[in-house]
Amino acid sequence: MPTSRARQIYVGAGLVFLILHSLPFAIWAMHSGALLLISPDMSGNRFYTPGSTVTNLAIFAHMSLGALLMVFVPLQFWPGLRARFVAYHRWSGRMLCLGAALVGLAGLAYIFMRGTIGGFWMDIGFGVYGVLVCLSAGQAIRYARRRDFAVHRRWALRVLVLTFGSWLYRLHYGVWYFFTEGLASTPEFDGTFDLVQNFAFYLPYLLVLELWLRREARTA
């Protein structure tokens, strides 16, 4: 078993790896979200809905806040941060969970008002994702306020996993197209791979996390 110091090094290295590899996508998402508000011509942007301010604000909030979460949520798990900077961890955690809930609600609002490009099954897959984001963020705050930090940590880890869902969705496509040139994927997102992807960018990762948490509980 690794020592406590070695484990901290592994965790820190993993978090740095995660942030750096997702940073280009986070910058793209922030830039794209900002363009929805400041660009004079959005006719070529598939996220833009002409004449619908609420829909455009929803997708702007979803993309921009989501980008910030990918940078700052991992820092909540930085080894030793909670013990050394309790007030920072507490207040930043509250803000990040609130931000995660807003990201989830904004995404759900966008799906409800406009729908996704992939139709019914993408609406369902992304809708479930949004609900899980809101649920995890709410539960993380709830158990922190109850000072049940063991359960709080589990919900916070779920927030961490879900935070990177949008990046993982695109990462899956990049890897798939590299090896298969887009087999079973269509421009309408109704191919077999596309249908699987509606759930595969978050459910398998949550399953792995749950199995790891159960193993951790048995060995504690």
PDB file of N, CA, C and O in Angstrom, residues 12 14 20 27-28 48-49 51 55 63 81 84 94 99 104-105 107 109 118 145 149 151 171 180 189 200 207-208 212:
ATOM      1  N   GLY A  12      -2.249  14.510  -6.400  1.00  0.00           N
ATOM      2  CA  GLY A  12      -1.890  15.813  -6.963  1.00  0.00           C
ATOM      3  C   GLY A  12      -1.512  15.713  -8.427  1.00  0.00           C
ATOM      4  O   GLY A  12      -1.944  16.531  -9.248  1.00  0.00           O
ATOM      5  N   GLY A  14      -2.439  13.411 -10.532  1.00  0.00           N
ATOM      6  CA  GLY A  14      -3.645  13.084 -11.291  1.00  0.00           C
ATOM      7  C   GLY A  14      -4.514  14.304 -11.542  1.00  0.00           C
ATOM      8  O   GLY A  14      -5.053  14.483 -12.642  1.00  0.00           O
ATOM      9  N   LEU A  20      -4.881  19.983 -16.932  1.00  0.00           N
ATOM     10  CA  LEU A  20      -4.133  20.381 -18.122  1.00  0.00           C
ATOM     11  C   LEU A  20      -4.718  19.780 -19.395  1.00  0.00           C
ATOM     12  O   LEU A  20      -4.776  20.443 -20.440  1.00  0.00           O
ATOM     13  N   ILE A  27     -11.275  26.257 -22.220  1.00  0.00           N
ATOM     14  CA  ILE A  27     -11.086  27.570 -22.850  1.00  0.00           C
ATOM     15  C   ILE A  27     -12.032  27.732 -24.038  1.00  0.00           C
ATOM     16  O   ILE A  27     -12.646  28.781 -24.234  1.00  0.00           O
ATOM     17  N   TRP A  28     -12.169  26.659 -24.832  1.00  0.00           N
ATOM     18  CA  TRP A  28     -13.088  26.698 -25.974  1.00  0.00           C
ATOM     19  C   TRP A  28     -14.522  26.927 -25.504  1.00  0.00           C
ATOM     20  O   TRP A  28     -15.261  27.718 -26.093  1.00  0.00           O
ATOM     21  N   TYR A  48     -27.073  28.698 -31.046  1.00  0.00           N
ATOM     22  CA  TYR A  48     -27.804  29.956 -30.970  1.00  0.00           C
ATOM     23  C   TYR A  48     -29.238  29.783 -31.466  1.00  0.00           C
ATOM     24  O   TYR A  48     -29.487  29.149 -32.495  1.00  0.00           O
ATOM     25  N   THR A  49     -30.191  30.347 -30.723  1.00  0.00           N
ATOM     26  CA  THR A  49     -31.595  30.307 -31.108  1.00  0.00           C
ATOM     27  C   THR A  49     -32.060  31.732 -31.396  1.00  0.00           C
ATOM     28  O   THR A  49     -32.189  32.536 -30.464  1.00  0.00           O
ATOM     29  N   GLY A  51     -33.889  35.056 -31.617  1.00  0.00           N
ATOM     30  CA  GLY A  51     -35.057  35.620 -30.956  1.00  0.00           C
ATOM     31  C   GLY A  51     -35.395  35.014 -29.608  1.00  0.00           C
ATOM     32  O   GLY A  51     -36.429  35.362 -29.026  1.00  0.00           O
ATOM     33  N   THR A  55     -33.213  31.072 -23.928  1.00  0.00           N
ATOM     34  CA  THR A  55     -32.499  29.884 -24.404  1.00  0.00           C
ATOM     35  C   THR A  55     -31.016  30.175 -24.572  1.00  0.00           C
ATOM     36  O   THR A  55     -30.156  29.370 -24.189  1.00  0.00           O
ATOM     37  N   MET A  63     -22.314  26.588 -20.689  1.00  0.00           N
ATOM     38  CA  MET A  63     -20.974  26.421 -21.242  1.00  0.00           C
ATOM     39  C   MET A  63     -19.926  27.165 -20.419  1.00  0.00           C
ATOM     40  O   MET A  63     -18.853  26.621 -20.114  1.00  0.00           O
ATOM     41  N   LEU A  81      -5.500  20.603   1.201  1.00  0.00           N
ATOM     42  CA  LEU A  81      -6.114  21.929   1.094  1.00  0.00           C
ATOM     43  C   LEU A  81      -7.181  22.139   2.166  1.00  0.00           C
ATOM     44  O   LEU A  81      -7.222  23.184   2.813  1.00  0.00           O
ATOM     45  N   ARG A  84      -5.651  22.743   5.635  1.00  0.00           N
ATOM     46  CA  ARG A  84      -4.887  23.983   5.798  1.00  0.00           C
ATOM     47  C   ARG A  84      -5.737  25.222   5.580  1.00  0.00           C
ATOM     48  O   ARG A  84      -5.484  26.265   6.191  1.00  0.00           O
ATOM     49  N   ARG A  94     -19.076  25.723  -1.596  1.00  0.00           N
ATOM     50  CA  ARG A  94     -20.464  26.179  -1.731  1.00  0.00           C
ATOM     51  C   ARG A  94     -20.684  26.844  -3.085  1.00  0.00           C
ATOM     52  O   ARG A  94     -21.693  26.589  -3.765  1.00  0.00           O
ATOM     53  N   GLY A  99     -22.614  26.602  -8.562  1.00  0.00           N
ATOM     54  CA  GLY A  99     -22.326  26.703  -9.991  1.00  0.00           C
ATOM     55  C   GLY A  99     -22.680  25.429 -10.734  1.00  0.00           C
ATOM     56  O   GLY A  99     -23.233  25.473 -11.836  1.00  0.00           O
ATOM     57  N   GLY A 104     -26.292  22.448 -14.415  1.00  0.00           N
ATOM     58  CA  GLY A 104     -27.275  21.400 -14.676  1.00  0.00           C
ATOM     59  C   GLY A 104     -28.640  21.966 -15.037  1.00  0.00           C
ATOM     60  O   GLY A 104     -29.276  21.526 -16.006  1.00  0.00           O
ATOM     61  N   LEU A 105     -29.100  22.970 -14.278  1.00  0.00           N
ATOM     62  CA  LEU A 105     -30.410  23.565 -14.538  1.00  0.00           C
ATOM     63  C   LEU A 105     -30.439  24.294 -15.880  1.00  0.00           C
ATOM     64  O   LEU A 105     -31.441  24.231 -16.612  1.00  0.00           O
ATOM     65  N   GLY A 107     -28.598  23.584 -18.515  1.00  0.00           N
ATOM     66  CA  GLY A 107     -28.630  22.565 -19.553  1.00  0.00           C
ATOM     67  C   GLY A 107     -30.018  21.964 -19.704  1.00  0.00           C
ATOM     68  O   GLY A 107     -30.502  21.749 -20.828  1.00  0.00           O
ATOM     69  N   ALA A 109     -32.841  23.436 -18.937  1.00  0.00           N
ATOM     70  CA  ALA A 109     -33.703  24.461 -19.523  1.00  0.00           C
ATOM     71  C   ALA A 109     -33.520  24.520 -21.034  1.00  0.00           C
ATOM     72  O   ALA A 109     -34.496  24.632 -21.790  1.00  0.00           O
ATOM     73  N   GLY A 118     -29.470  15.707 -31.334  1.00  0.00           N
ATOM     74  CA  GLY A 118     -29.640  14.277 -31.556  1.00  0.00           C
ATOM     75  C   GLY A 118     -31.037  13.752 -31.319  1.00  0.00           C
ATOM     76  O   GLY A 118     -31.279  12.554 -31.466  1.00  0.00           O
ATOM     77  N   ARG A 145     -23.293  20.582   5.344  1.00  0.00           N
ATOM     78  CA  ARG A 145     -23.987  21.369   6.370  1.00  0.00           C
ATOM     79  C   ARG A 145     -24.353  20.511   7.573  1.00  0.00           C
ATOM     80  O   ARG A 145     -24.392  20.996   8.702  1.00  0.00           O
ATOM     81  N   PHE A 149     -19.074  14.458   6.886  1.00  0.00           N
ATOM     82  CA  PHE A 149     -18.085  14.705   5.856  1.00  0.00           C
ATOM     83  C   PHE A 149     -17.738  13.459   5.041  1.00  0.00           C
ATOM     84  O   PHE A 149     -17.272  13.570   3.910  1.00  0.00           O
ATOM     85  N   VAL A 151     -19.983  11.192   3.930  1.00  0.00           N
ATOM     86  CA  VAL A 151     -20.989  11.146   2.865  1.00  0.00           C
ATOM     87  C   VAL A 151     -20.819  12.352   1.937  1.00  0.00           C
ATOM     88  O   VAL A 151     -20.963  12.243   0.720  1.00  0.00           O
ATOM     89  N   LEU A 171     -14.021  13.785 -25.976  1.00  0.00           N
ATOM     90  CA  LEU A 171     -12.841  12.928 -26.007  1.00  0.00           C
ATOM     91  C   LEU A 171     -13.190  11.570 -26.610  1.00  0.00           C
ATOM     92  O   LEU A 171     -12.433  11.032 -27.433  1.00  0.00           O
ATOM     93  N   THR A 180     -11.705   4.627 -35.967  1.00  0.00           N
ATOM     94  CA  THR A 180     -12.712   4.004 -36.838  1.00  0.00           C
ATOM     95  C   THR A 180     -13.188   4.898 -37.969  1.00  0.00           C
ATOM     96  O   THR A 180     -13.993   4.461 -38.790  1.00  0.00           O
ATOM     97  N   PHE A 189     -26.448  12.395 -35.354  1.00  0.00           N
ATOM     98  CA  PHE A 189     -26.206  11.789 -34.041  1.00  0.00           C
ATOM     99  C   PHE A 189     -27.233  10.707 -33.707  1.00  0.00           C
ATOM    100  O   PHE A 189     -27.681  10.592 -32.565  1.00  0.00           O
ATOM    101  N   ALA A 200     -22.828   7.092 -22.282  1.00  0.00           N
ATOM    102  CA  ALA A 200     -21.501   6.547 -21.990  1.00  0.00           C
ATOM    103  C   ALA A 200     -20.500   7.588 -21.511  1.00  0.00           C
ATOM    104  O   ALA A 200     -19.441   7.224 -20.999  1.00  0.00           O
ATOM    105  N   LEU A 207     -20.125   4.548 -12.396  1.00  0.00           N
ATOM    106  CA  LEU A 207     -20.097   3.155 -11.941  1.00  0.00           C
ATOM    107  C   LEU A 207     -18.725   2.800 -11.374  1.00  0.00           C
ATOM    108  O   LEU A 207     -18.628   2.172 -10.303  1.00  0.00           O
ATOM    109  N   VAL A 208     -17.671   3.197 -12.060  1.00  0.00           N
ATOM    110  CA  VAL A 208     -16.315   2.942 -11.575  1.00  0.00           C
ATOM    111  C   VAL A 208     -16.105   3.621 -10.225  1.00  0.00           C
ATOM    112  O   VAL A 208     -15.527   3.034  -9.297  1.00  0.00           O
ATOM    113  N   TRP A 212     -15.292   1.802  -6.628  1.00  0.00           N
ATOM    114  CA  TRP A 212     -14.106   2.205  -5.861  1.00  0.00           C
ATOM    115  C   TRP A 212     -14.499   2.641  -4.443  1.00  0.00           C
ATOM    116  O   TRP A 212     -13.828   2.290  -3.469  1.00  0.00           O
TER     117      TRP A 212
END
